[in-house]
Structure formats: C-alpha cells, structure tokens
Tab-separated table of C-alpha atoms and ligand atoms in Angstrom:
chain	number	residue	atom	x	y	z
A	1	VAL	CA	-60.699	168.232	70.465
A	2	THR	CA	-60.075	166.380	73.614
A	3	SER	CA	-60.033	162.739	73.897
A	4	ARG	CA	-59.563	160.688	77.121
A	5	THR	CA	-59.257	157.060	77.490
A	6	LEU	CA	-61.786	155.596	79.550
A	7	SER	CA	-59.747	152.981	81.389
A	8	ARG	CA	-58.589	155.486	83.746
A	9	GLN	CA	-62.084	156.217	85.116
A	10	THR	CA	-63.840	152.908	84.732
A	11	PRO	CA	-62.332	149.684	86.199
A	12	LEU	CA	-63.402	147.663	83.381
A	13	ALA	CA	-61.435	144.621	84.053
A	14	GLY	CA	-62.046	144.875	87.785
A	15	ASP	CA	-64.303	142.895	90.062
A	16	SER	CA	-67.006	145.422	89.582
A	17	TYR	CA	-67.189	144.922	85.976
A	18	ALA	CA	-67.279	141.218	86.378
A	19	ALA	CA	-70.003	141.495	88.933
A	20	PHE	CA	-71.979	143.788	86.527
A	21	LEU	CA	-71.538	141.198	83.672
A	22	ALA	CA	-72.593	138.317	85.920
A	23	GLU	CA	-75.602	140.150	87.006
A	24	LEU	CA	-76.548	141.076	83.536
A	25	SER	CA	-76.195	137.470	82.397
A	26	ALA	CA	-78.303	136.156	85.202
A	27	ARG	CA	-81.008	138.665	84.435
A	28	PHE	CA	-81.082	137.426	80.785
A	29	VAL	CA	-81.085	133.779	81.646
A	30	ASN	CA	-83.964	134.171	84.087
A	31	THR	CA	-86.048	136.426	81.812
A	32	ARG	CA	-89.242	135.201	80.285
A	33	ILE	CA	-89.024	135.800	76.534
A	34	GLU	CA	-91.912	138.256	76.603
A	35	LEU	CA	-90.005	140.568	78.772
A	36	LEU	CA	-86.758	140.339	76.873
A	37	ASP	CA	-87.325	143.826	75.136
A	38	GLU	CA	-87.601	145.361	78.546
A	39	VAL	CA	-84.624	143.755	80.033
A	40	ILE	CA	-82.573	144.660	76.959
A	41	ARG	CA	-83.557	148.314	77.396
A	42	ASP	CA	-82.609	148.378	80.908
A	43	ALA	CA	-79.297	146.624	80.194
A	44	LEU	CA	-78.504	149.319	77.631
A	45	ARG	CA	-79.347	151.998	80.103
A	46	ARG	CA	-76.943	150.378	82.749
A	47	ILE	CA	-74.236	150.044	80.116
A	48	VAL	CA	-74.570	153.749	79.500
A	49	GLU	CA	-74.254	154.467	83.172
A	50	PHE	CA	-71.531	151.900	83.853
A	51	LEU	CA	-69.237	152.825	81.096
A	52	ASP	CA	-69.939	156.483	81.198
A	53	VAL	CA	-70.959	156.703	77.617
A	54	ASP	CA	-73.694	158.926	75.984
A	55	ARG	CA	-75.622	156.295	74.068
A	56	CYS	CA	-75.854	152.565	73.629
A	57	SER	CA	-77.707	150.737	70.902
A	58	LEU	CA	-78.273	147.280	69.906
A	59	THR	CA	-78.834	146.441	66.315
A	60	ARG	CA	-79.767	143.074	64.671
A	61	ILE	CA	-77.832	141.755	61.634
A	62	THR	CA	-80.506	139.746	59.699
A	63	SER	CA	-80.015	136.699	57.615
A	64	SER	CA	-80.733	138.864	54.585
A	65	ARG	CA	-77.828	141.127	55.737
A	66	GLU	CA	-79.762	144.091	56.888
A	67	VAL	CA	-78.788	146.134	59.894
A	68	VAL	CA	-81.884	147.029	62.040
A	69	LEU	CA	-82.138	148.828	65.177
A	70	VAL	CA	-83.618	146.695	68.071
A	71	SER	CA	-83.307	149.075	71.013
A	72	ALA	CA	-81.314	151.978	72.275
A	73	TYR	CA	-80.857	154.107	75.405
A	74	SER	CA	-79.819	157.626	75.385
A	75	PRO	CA	-80.380	160.024	78.402
A	76	PRO	CA	-82.367	163.253	77.903
A	77	GLY	CA	-80.296	165.721	75.740
A	78	VAL	CA	-78.695	162.925	73.657
A	79	PRO	CA	-80.178	162.377	70.229
A	80	PRO	CA	-81.719	158.808	69.741
A	81	PRO	CA	-80.222	156.737	66.966
A	82	PRO	CA	-81.869	156.664	63.483
A	83	PRO	CA	-84.697	154.215	63.681
A	84	GLY	CA	-85.022	151.237	61.402
A	85	ASN	CA	-82.729	149.900	58.766
A	86	ALA	CA	-79.254	151.360	58.809
A	87	CYS	CA	-78.421	149.788	55.519
A	88	ALA	CA	-80.339	152.351	53.509
A	89	GLN	CA	-79.017	155.433	55.564
A	90	LEU	CA	-75.501	154.405	56.401
A	91	PRO	CA	-74.298	151.851	53.880
A	92	TRP	CA	-70.717	151.803	54.662
A	93	TYR	CA	-71.302	151.418	58.339
A	94	ALA	CA	-73.927	148.596	57.642
A	95	ASN	CA	-71.469	146.824	55.371
A	96	GLU	CA	-68.620	146.919	57.945
A	97	LEU	CA	-70.925	145.277	60.541
A	98	VAL	CA	-72.458	142.649	58.064
A	99	HIS	CA	-68.874	141.551	57.442
A	100	GLY	CA	-68.110	141.174	61.157
A	101	ARG	CA	-65.733	144.247	61.344
A	102	ILE	CA	-65.571	146.532	64.278
A	103	VAL	CA	-66.303	150.249	63.564
A	104	ASN	CA	-63.944	152.191	65.949
A	105	LEU	CA	-64.147	155.971	65.436
A	106	THR	CA	-62.558	158.385	67.912
A	107	HIS	CA	-63.303	161.282	65.581
A	108	PRO	CA	-65.435	161.663	62.505
A	109	SER	CA	-62.110	162.185	60.643
A	110	ASP	CA	-61.424	158.473	61.239
A	111	LEU	CA	-64.081	157.623	58.703
A	112	PRO	CA	-62.670	156.543	55.224
A	113	PRO	CA	-63.442	158.882	52.327
A	114	GLN	CA	-66.235	156.749	50.881
A	115	ALA	CA	-68.172	156.883	54.089
A	116	SER	CA	-69.824	160.213	53.055
A	117	ASP	CA	-73.144	159.442	54.519
A	118	GLU	CA	-71.737	158.478	57.833
A	119	GLN	CA	-69.630	161.699	57.799
A	120	ALA	CA	-72.754	163.682	57.312
A	121	TYR	CA	-74.608	161.813	59.975
A	122	MET	CA	-72.030	162.363	62.567
A	123	GLN	CA	-71.872	166.066	61.731
A	124	ASP	CA	-75.583	166.590	61.768
A	125	SER	CA	-76.158	164.688	64.971
A	126	GLY	CA	-73.150	166.223	66.691
A	127	MET	CA	-71.689	162.710	67.355
A	128	ARG	CA	-67.939	162.910	68.428
A	129	SER	CA	-67.047	159.190	68.727
A	130	HIS	CA	-68.601	155.899	67.977
A	131	LEU	CA	-67.750	152.185	68.593
A	132	ALA	CA	-69.822	149.304	67.179
A	133	ILE	CA	-68.923	145.711	67.785
A	134	PRO	CA	-70.570	142.973	65.636
A	135	ILE	CA	-71.232	139.828	67.800
A	136	ASN	CA	-71.143	136.303	66.386
A	137	VAL	CA	-73.597	133.628	67.254
A	138	GLY	CA	-72.887	130.250	65.595
A	139	GLY	CA	-70.062	131.794	63.563
A	140	MET	CA	-72.140	134.561	61.831
A	141	PRO	CA	-72.610	138.149	63.146
A	142	THR	CA	-76.124	138.342	64.350
A	143	CYS	CA	-76.144	141.544	66.101
A	144	ALA	CA	-74.034	144.552	67.033
A	145	LEU	CA	-73.688	146.532	70.207
A	146	SER	CA	-72.608	150.151	69.869
A	147	VAL	CA	-71.828	153.161	71.986
A	148	ALA	CA	-71.746	156.720	70.898
A	149	MET	CA	-70.234	159.909	72.407
A	150	PHE	CA	-71.743	163.365	71.999
A	151	ARG	CA	-70.491	165.465	75.088
A	152	ARG	CA	-66.923	164.683	74.442
A	153	ALA	CA	-64.698	162.344	72.177
A	154	MET	CA	-63.454	158.998	73.517
A	155	THR	CA	-60.732	156.730	72.532
A	156	PHE	CA	-61.882	153.066	72.856
A	157	THR	CA	-59.021	151.058	74.357
A	158	PRO	CA	-58.632	147.413	73.553
A	159	GLU	CA	-59.702	146.752	77.061
A	160	PHE	CA	-62.904	148.685	76.633
A	161	ILE	CA	-63.763	146.847	73.328
A	162	VAL	CA	-63.217	143.565	75.061
A	163	SER	CA	-65.557	144.453	77.802
A	164	LEU	CA	-68.235	145.790	75.500
A	165	ARG	CA	-67.996	142.512	73.549
A	166	LEU	CA	-68.616	140.541	76.554
A	167	VAL	CA	-71.851	142.413	77.351
A	168	GLY	CA	-72.714	142.083	73.598
A	169	GLU	CA	-72.417	138.404	73.791
A	170	VAL	CA	-74.739	138.195	76.765
A	171	VAL	CA	-77.328	140.125	74.874
A	172	ALA	CA	-76.867	138.367	71.531
A	173	ASN	CA	-77.444	134.997	73.155
A	174	ALA	CA	-80.563	136.134	74.706
A	175	LEU	CA	-81.711	137.487	71.311
A	176	ALA	CA	-80.824	134.098	69.654
A	177	ARG	CA	-82.696	132.175	72.312
A	178	ARG	CA	-85.803	134.251	71.538
A	179	GLU	CA	-85.408	133.479	67.915
A	180	SER	CA	-84.957	129.783	68.317
A	181	GLU	CA	-87.980	129.672	70.647
A	182	GLY	CA	-89.979	131.486	68.041
A	183	ARG	CA	-88.844	128.876	65.403
A	184	LEU	CA	-89.813	126.136	67.866
A	185	ARG	CA	-93.256	127.536	68.417
A	186	ARG	CA	-93.849	127.723	64.677
A	187	MET	CA	-92.742	124.164	64.320
A	188	GLU	CA	-95.005	123.022	67.089
A	189	ALA	CA	-97.997	124.830	65.412
A	190	GLU	CA	-97.100	122.909	62.168
A	191	LEU	CA	-96.797	119.655	63.930
A	192	SER	CA	-100.026	120.025	65.768
A	193	HIS	CA	-101.535	120.790	62.456
A	194	LEU	CA	-100.238	117.527	61.116
A	195	THR	CA	-101.588	115.758	64.082
A	196	ARG	CA	-104.984	117.245	63.442
A	197	VAL	CA	-104.796	116.094	59.816
A	198	ALA	CA	-103.920	112.575	61.153
A	199	THR	CA	-106.674	112.998	63.817
A	200	VAL	CA	-105.156	110.258	65.892
A	201	GLY	CA	-104.410	112.344	68.978
A	202	GLN	CA	-107.887	113.852	68.884
A	203	LEU	CA	-109.480	110.610	68.188
A	204	ALA	CA	-107.746	108.962	71.118
A	205	ALA	CA	-108.691	111.574	73.456
A	206	SER	CA	-112.371	111.487	72.434
A	207	ILE	CA	-112.432	107.691	72.514
A	208	ALA	CA	-111.089	107.620	75.988
A	209	HIS	CA	-113.571	110.412	76.982
A	210	GLU	CA	-116.571	108.507	75.465
A	211	ILE	CA	-115.653	105.048	76.785
A	212	ASN	CA	-115.057	106.569	80.232
A	213	GLN	CA	-118.775	107.414	80.719
A	214	PRO	CA	-120.279	104.004	80.106
A	215	LEU	CA	-117.371	102.351	82.054
A	216	CYS	CA	-118.161	104.506	85.125
A	217	ALA	CA	-121.822	103.708	84.898
A	218	ILE	CA	-120.915	99.861	84.558
A	219	VAL	CA	-118.736	100.097	87.652
A	220	SER	CA	-121.261	101.814	89.851
A	221	ASN	CA	-124.166	99.603	88.695
A	222	ALA	CA	-122.017	96.537	89.384
A	223	GLN	CA	-121.109	97.815	92.796
A	224	ALA	CA	-124.804	98.526	93.643
A	225	ALA	CA	-125.778	95.045	92.511
A	226	LEU	CA	-122.937	93.555	94.626
A	227	ARG	CA	-124.091	95.481	97.653
A	228	LEU	CA	-127.683	94.305	97.260
A	229	LEU	CA	-126.727	90.767	96.881
A	230	THR	CA	-124.241	90.832	99.969
A	231	GLN	CA	-126.801	92.519	102.140
A	232	GLY	CA	-128.774	89.385	101.469
A	233	LYS	CA	-132.138	91.146	100.895
A	234	SER	CA	-134.387	89.801	98.283
A	235	ALA	CA	-133.828	92.633	95.906
A	236	ALA	CA	-134.127	90.673	92.674
A	237	GLY	CA	-135.884	93.607	90.849
A	238	GLU	CA	-133.121	96.066	91.680
A	239	VAL	CA	-130.306	93.693	90.797
A	240	ARG	CA	-131.974	92.906	87.533
A	241	ALA	CA	-132.207	96.626	86.793
A	242	ALA	CA	-128.662	97.231	87.598
A	243	LEU	CA	-127.644	94.245	85.310
A	244	ARG	CA	-129.759	95.607	82.500
A	245	ASP	CA	-127.989	98.875	82.715
A	246	ILE	CA	-124.622	97.161	82.785
A	247	ALA	CA	-125.512	95.343	79.605
A	248	ALA	CA	-126.730	98.539	77.950
A	249	ASP	CA	-123.613	100.468	78.918
A	250	SER	CA	-121.308	97.697	77.820
A	251	LYS	CA	-123.000	97.713	74.387
A	252	ARG	CA	-122.559	101.452	74.204
A	253	ALA	CA	-118.852	101.012	74.951
A	254	GLY	CA	-118.560	98.356	72.347
A	255	ASP	CA	-120.144	100.585	69.785
A	256	ILE	CA	-117.787	103.301	70.451
A	257	VAL	CA	-114.895	100.925	69.946
A	258	SER	CA	-116.125	99.603	66.690
A	259	ARG	CA	-116.982	103.239	65.448
A	260	SER	CA	-113.405	104.320	66.256
A	261	HIS	CA	-112.026	101.221	64.588
A	262	ARG	CA	-113.685	102.508	61.242
A	263	LEU	CA	-112.256	105.949	61.945
A	264	LEU	CA	-108.763	104.712	62.432
A	265	LYS	CA	-108.794	103.252	59.000
A	266	PRO	CA	-106.936	105.713	56.846
A	267	ARG	CA	-109.082	108.244	55.119
A	268	GLU	CA	-109.412	107.987	51.366
A	269	LEU	CA	-105.951	107.963	50.014
A	270	SER	CA	-105.261	110.671	47.607
A	271	LEU	CA	-102.622	108.964	45.623
A	272	GLN	CA	-100.078	110.993	43.512
A	273	SER	CA	-96.563	110.735	42.272
A	274	VAL	CA	-94.515	111.268	45.340
A	275	SER	CA	-90.743	111.797	45.863
A	276	VAL	CA	-89.855	109.821	48.996
A	277	ASN	CA	-86.654	111.923	49.339
A	278	ASP	CA	-88.797	115.054	49.480
A	279	ILE	CA	-90.809	113.629	52.301
A	280	VAL	CA	-87.790	112.697	54.208
A	281	ARG	CA	-86.427	116.199	53.746
A	282	ASP	CA	-89.759	117.639	55.011
A	283	VAL	CA	-89.710	115.385	58.073
A	284	MET	CA	-86.075	116.490	58.835
A	285	THR	CA	-87.119	120.000	58.720
A	286	LEU	CA	-90.244	119.471	60.783
A	287	MET	CA	-88.010	117.677	63.319
A	288	HIS	CA	-85.428	120.328	63.432
A	289	GLY	CA	-86.417	121.658	66.838
A	290	GLU	CA	-86.693	118.097	68.286
A	291	ILE	CA	-83.315	117.278	66.883
A	292	LEU	CA	-81.771	120.271	68.722
A	293	ILE	CA	-83.687	119.749	72.038
A	294	ARG	CA	-82.828	116.010	72.217
A	295	HIS	CA	-79.161	116.388	71.176
A	296	LEU	CA	-79.652	114.045	68.306
A	297	ARG	CA	-77.284	113.730	65.425
A	298	ALA	CA	-79.766	113.145	62.608
A	299	ARG	CA	-78.516	112.270	59.078
A	300	ALA	CA	-80.282	111.731	55.834
A	301	GLU	CA	-78.603	109.517	53.265
A	302	LEU	CA	-80.753	109.777	50.178
A	303	GLN	CA	-80.225	107.936	47.033
A	304	ASP	CA	-80.285	110.247	44.025
A	305	ASP	CA	-82.411	109.393	41.024
A	306	LEU	CA	-84.888	107.368	43.150
A	307	PRO	CA	-87.995	106.552	41.279
A	308	ALA	CA	-91.312	108.064	42.440
A	309	VAL	CA	-93.895	106.113	44.346
A	310	ASP	CA	-97.715	106.277	44.246
A	311	GLY	CA	-98.656	107.632	47.565
A	312	ASP	CA	-100.616	110.009	49.728
A	313	PRO	CA	-97.972	112.559	50.835
A	314	VAL	CA	-99.541	113.482	54.056
A	315	GLN	CA	-99.954	110.071	55.218
A	316	LEU	CA	-96.494	109.019	54.246
A	317	GLN	CA	-95.167	111.937	56.201
A	318	GLN	CA	-97.197	110.824	59.184
A	319	VAL	CA	-95.592	107.424	58.982
A	320	MET	CA	-92.095	108.820	58.757
A	321	LEU	CA	-92.749	111.360	61.609
A	322	ASN	CA	-93.820	108.492	63.923
A	323	LEU	CA	-90.766	106.452	62.858
A	324	PHE	CA	-88.568	109.294	63.564
A	325	VAL	CA	-90.087	110.090	66.866
A	326	ASN	CA	-89.919	106.475	67.823
A	327	ALA	CA	-86.134	106.343	66.847
A	328	ALA	CA	-85.478	109.489	68.867
A	329	ASP	CA	-87.410	108.245	71.878
A	330	ALA	CA	-85.404	105.013	71.611
A	331	THR	CA	-82.101	106.935	72.053
A	332	ALA	CA	-83.346	108.641	75.258
A	333	THR	CA	-81.138	106.333	77.387
A	334	VAL	CA	-78.035	106.935	75.194
A	335	SER	CA	-75.797	109.813	76.383
A	336	PRO	CA	-76.688	113.131	74.730
A	337	GLY	CA	-73.650	113.320	72.469
A	338	ASP	CA	-74.103	109.889	71.082
A	339	ARG	CA	-77.744	109.868	70.121
A	340	GLU	CA	-78.051	109.057	66.327
A	341	VAL	CA	-81.024	108.740	63.914
A	342	THR	CA	-80.256	108.094	60.353
A	343	ILE	CA	-82.949	107.967	57.490
A	344	ARG	CA	-81.711	106.325	54.332
A	345	SER	CA	-83.544	105.840	51.070
A	346	GLU	CA	-82.726	103.289	48.338
A	347	LYS	CA	-84.068	101.211	45.490
A	348	VAL	CA	-84.136	97.503	45.784
A	349	ASP	CA	-85.478	95.681	42.654
A	350	ASP	CA	-88.888	97.449	42.002
A	351	GLN	CA	-89.270	98.788	45.562
A	352	VAL	CA	-88.333	102.079	47.093
A	353	ARG	CA	-87.185	101.652	50.610
A	354	VAL	CA	-86.826	104.047	53.406
A	355	LEU	CA	-84.810	102.845	56.491
A	356	VAL	CA	-85.073	104.632	59.827
A	357	SER	CA	-82.265	103.548	62.095
A	358	ASP	CA	-81.327	104.504	65.630
A	359	ASN	CA	-78.701	103.528	68.079
A	360	GLY	CA	-81.096	103.289	71.012
A	361	ILE	CA	-82.376	100.742	73.450
A	362	GLY	CA	-83.130	98.077	70.739
A	363	LEU	CA	-85.978	95.461	70.827
A	364	THR	CA	-86.559	92.781	73.333
A	365	PRO	CA	-88.409	89.624	71.880
A	366	ASP	CA	-91.539	90.746	73.670
A	367	VAL	CA	-91.485	94.278	72.058
A	368	ALA	CA	-90.588	92.977	68.763
A	369	ALA	CA	-93.512	90.627	68.789
A	370	ARG	CA	-96.022	93.196	69.830
A	371	MET	CA	-94.826	96.708	68.660
A	372	PHE	CA	-97.173	96.804	65.622
A	373	ASP	CA	-100.193	95.835	67.770
A	374	PRO	CA	-102.751	98.776	68.486
A	375	PHE	CA	-102.210	100.296	71.896
A	376	PHE	CA	-99.044	98.402	72.555
A	377	THR	CA	-96.619	100.912	74.104
A	378	THR	CA	-93.709	100.923	76.535
A	379	LYS	CA	-93.861	104.682	76.893
A	380	SER	CA	-95.540	106.549	79.848
A	381	ASN	CA	-97.049	109.154	77.394
A	382	GLY	CA	-97.459	106.863	74.347
A	383	LEU	CA	-100.678	105.669	72.866
A	384	GLY	CA	-99.183	102.737	71.126
A	385	MET	CA	-101.023	103.598	67.933
A	386	GLY	CA	-98.189	104.989	65.829
A	387	LEU	CA	-96.911	101.752	64.383
A	388	ALA	CA	-100.408	100.153	64.136
A	389	ILE	CA	-101.583	103.095	61.954
A	390	ASN	CA	-98.328	103.159	60.056
A	391	ARG	CA	-98.998	99.559	59.104
A	392	THR	CA	-102.509	100.261	58.072
A	393	ILE	CA	-101.265	103.156	55.843
A	394	MET	CA	-98.514	101.097	54.208
A	395	ASP	CA	-100.928	98.210	53.609
A	396	ALA	CA	-103.197	100.819	51.740
A	397	HIS	CA	-100.192	101.797	49.693
A	398	GLY	CA	-99.424	98.179	48.704
A	399	GLY	CA	-96.308	98.558	50.801
A	400	HIS	CA	-94.694	96.967	53.815
A	401	ILE	CA	-93.201	98.065	57.084
A	402	TRP	CA	-91.070	95.993	59.447
A	403	ALA	CA	-88.557	96.480	62.322
A	404	SER	CA	-85.243	94.640	62.889
A	405	ALA	CA	-82.513	94.756	65.357
A	406	ASN	CA	-79.236	96.346	64.059
A	407	SER	CA	-76.119	94.258	64.250
A	408	GLY	CA	-74.680	96.841	66.582
A	409	ARG	CA	-77.006	98.978	68.834
A	410	GLY	CA	-80.515	100.012	68.078
A	411	VAL	CA	-83.232	99.304	65.573
A	412	THR	CA	-84.001	99.771	61.962
A	413	VAL	CA	-87.574	100.145	60.767
A	414	THR	CA	-87.881	99.649	56.915
A	415	LEU	CA	-90.722	101.016	54.752
A	416	SER	CA	-90.936	99.401	51.308
A	417	LEU	CA	-93.185	100.891	48.563
A	418	PRO	CA	-93.594	99.801	44.974
A	419	ALA	CA	-91.788	102.116	42.636
A	420	ARG	CA	-94.101	103.915	40.249
A	421	ALA	CA	-93.845	102.576	36.683
A	422	PRO	CA	-91.770	104.943	34.648
A	423	ALA	CA	-93.653	107.092	32.301
A	424	ARG	CA	-93.936	105.262	29.022
A	425	THR	CA	-92.106	106.804	26.090
A	426	PRO	CA	-92.831	105.912	22.559
A	427	ALA	CA	-89.465	104.135	22.432
A	428	SER	CA	-90.377	101.831	25.443
A	429	ARG	CA	-93.842	101.156	23.900
A	430	LYS	CA	-92.338	99.762	20.820
A	431	ALA	CA	-89.837	97.577	22.702
B	501	ATP	N1	-86.914	102.457	67.223
B	501	ATP	C1	-87.426	101.754	68.285
B	501	ATP	N2	-86.602	101.243	69.143
B	501	ATP	C2	-87.055	100.560	70.246
B	501	ATP	N3	-88.466	100.229	70.458
B	501	ATP	C3	-89.312	100.897	69.608
B	501	ATP	C4	-88.789	101.525	68.424
B	501	ATP	N4	-89.991	101.917	67.753
B	501	ATP	C5	-91.136	101.473	68.396
B	501	ATP	N5	-90.675	100.852	69.546
B	501	ATP	C6	-91.541	100.168	70.599
B	501	ATP	O1	-92.755	99.989	69.910
B	501	ATP	C7	-93.818	100.516	70.774
B	501	ATP	C8	-94.909	100.983	69.881
B	501	ATP	O2	-94.630	102.179	69.081
B	501	ATP	P1	-95.729	102.989	68.519
B	501	ATP	O3	-95.011	103.980	67.539
B	501	ATP	O4	-96.734	102.191	67.920
B	501	ATP	O5	-96.332	103.600	69.798
B	501	ATP	P2	-95.693	104.620	70.762
B	501	ATP	O6	-94.540	105.447	70.109
B	501	ATP	O7	-95.409	103.968	72.001
B	501	ATP	O8	-96.892	105.746	70.929
B	501	ATP	P3	-97.494	106.707	69.857
B	501	ATP	O9	-98.859	106.235	69.612
B	501	ATP	O10	-97.489	107.942	70.374
B	501	ATP	O11	-96.699	106.622	68.601
B	501	ATP	C9	-93.044	101.648	71.390
B	501	ATP	O12	-93.753	102.072	72.709
B	501	ATP	C10	-91.670	100.962	71.785
B	501	ATP	O13	-91.740	100.127	72.865
B	502	MG	MG1	-94.653	106.136	68.165
C-alpha cells in the first residue's frame, strides 16, 4: 500500500487556497437560498479538484442525532456514497461524528475492531482512505464534510484537516442560514395567521380602500363646484348636483367608519381558564425570529404558581404580541447590543399582572397622553390601532392596561387581570 502526503502537491496554506476559500465564501454569501443545493454541489466538485481527492460529501447531523447525506460529488468511475441515513448503515462512524470527533482513516485497518460495518463498507466499495470532519455551528456539530480516496491511499496531514475544516465552516454556515430562514418563514406564516385571526390588518386595509372611494368622489365634486362658482356662470343646478353628491358620499364614508367601529370591537370572547405564563412563553416563541433579527435581549421572568385568569387565549396573545412589538420598536434607537425587552408576571392582591418593559426611547408627555387613542402612531408603518384594541380587549376581560415611564430608560406597559377564583374544595366550602 502506498500512501503519500498531500501537502507536497497542494499548496493548502498558500495564497491559492486562501483565494479558493474566499471565492467559495463569497459564492455562498451571495447565493439565493433556493440555489444553495446547486452551489453546494459545485463547491464539492471544486474541493475534489482542488484537493485532488476522489470524492467529497456533505452530511447533516440532525438535532435528533442522525447523520444524513446532503450532497456529494464523485467523478465518473468513483462510487457515490451510500444515500440517506448513515446511522443505520455505519453506526460507529455516525456515532463519532455526532460526538464531534474527526474520523481519520489512512487505511481500513485504522478502524477500531468494533467498526465492523465500516470495515465491510470500505472493503466492498474499494475505499482506501477517508477523512470526515464534523463542523460546529453554535457549539453543536451540525454537519460533516468528508473526503474519500479510492485510487490510492492518502495520509491526511494536520494542515489538510485545517484546510478542509475551513471549507466545511463556510458550507455549514450557509446551511445554517437556510435553516434559520426556513424557521423564519414558518414563523411569519404563523404570525400572519394570527393577524388574520385578529383581522386588524385586513380590516384597516379594507377601511382605507372603502373610504378612499367616497373621498375621491367628494374631492372631485367639490373641485367641480368650485370651478363652476369661480367661472361666475349661473350654474346653480350643477353646483347643487355636485353638493348633493358630496353629501351622499360623505354619508357613505361615515357609514363605513361606524361599521368598522363595530367590527373593531372584539369578537365574542371565548373565556376559559388561561395560564398567563403559557401565553408569555408562546409569545416569546413566536417572536424568536424577531428577537434575533433585531438583536434584542429578551427575558421572561415568570412567577411560578400564578393563579389562572378567565380569558380568551387568542386575544390575550394578540395583546402581548403588540406590547412586545411596541417594546421592540421602542429600542430601535438603542445600539444593537443593548436592546432589552423583559416580560414579567406576578400576582398583586387578587390581580395577575404582566409587565412588558423595554429600555427604549421612553414617553414624551404628548405620546403618553395619546398612545391609547385609535390611529395614534409615531411610526411610519404603524396603524396606531395596537394599544386601542388592546385596551378594548382588556376592558372586555374586566382588566386594565396602562403605561408608565421607567425610572431608568424606557417604558413599562402593565396588564392587570382578575385572578380566577380558585376551584372550591369541600374544605373551603365549609370554611
Ligand atoms: N414601549 C413603548 N415605548 C415608547 N412608545 C411607545 C411604546 N409603546 C407604544 N408607544 C407609542 O404609542 C404609539 C401607539 O402604539 P400602538 O401599539 O397603538 O400603535 P403602533 O405600534 O404605532 O401601530 P400598530 O397599530 O401597528 O400597533 C406608538 O406609535 C408609539 O409612539
Ligand atoms: Mg403597536
């Protein structure tokens, strides 16, 4: 058996490898997620060519600790890797990677005795050498990059291992990005579902649309009437017609407003025994993506053994979501590392309270006075309906909502809900 070290033929640490890596990284960064598979395949091919190896594979190490083939490149004449889940077929190998250990085999005889499946596999496929490097993202191995030799054996030098790990990290980060974007999309879908449940967004759009029509008609009729009057012609009939139209359109707009007023009242509450802490946890989960994107430090300090409240879980979630988003928005001017949102829960007398605090811009007296008014907003993309609806919902629950400035920076918005009377036990009935 001949084995050669590769460092002699390939200038791994040299400029050309650095250039190769840089180009690969740039490709991954600029790639649209949908094209990632293609770019990965191409990268594996180029690794094979650049490092002069026979096969290069990328496997994913899943959160349930399975090792699954993502992609591989082998030139004609070289057998492809076994597809699918390596755990079942190569248990020793999979176990090493799951535990973050490098598998470095110059010869099949380097395998330990217990790796009998792996020995059989190398024998049957004609594999001479194999190197697999698990790559950590966020402290956990998330994938492994491996190369295999069939034409000849190869000793993998520490330098070679470092180089392969560097490429692996580039690929692993691209994969991680795809996964987090996938999570984000799922979360957005959930959020938009919630918005539909709440109907506020939809309602606002349709109100705007419906009101726009009569308003346009009013404006053009008013302009026509003005023109007729300034021209000084006696056109009393036409002016009267224009004014009649204006009155009719104004009434239409007014009807739309009063109709939407009714709609904006919360739907029938479906009251049930609700754990406020559970809702806070749900909101934190839903906001996970936002928290990452906005560089927020979000904390929940939840009091144990909090009594339940009588509430509509969907509506209470809607309230807390708006408070969370408001708090997050308020920290937009704080530097990214320092943005904080804290949700606390506590019991005060017979009330359960949820306090949403931020260290953001705080309240001017003007904002403090008007923030709960419908359509009051200081945001370019805000509707100003969040807190107004929140207050309606809290009223319907027999609760309260208020905002106060923190002693330091930022604002705390407090929700207060009557604690549900504890279930009566025979003992308490006697007492
Ligand atoms: N935590 C906060 N810190 C500072 N200002 C706040 C905070 N929460 C709310 N505000 C102010 O109150 C205004 C009204 O908030 P509200 O939730 O009703 O509407 P919005 O967030 O502007 O729009 P949306 O209808 O999308 O919720 C905000 O525009 C902002 O000026
Ligand atoms: Mg809001």
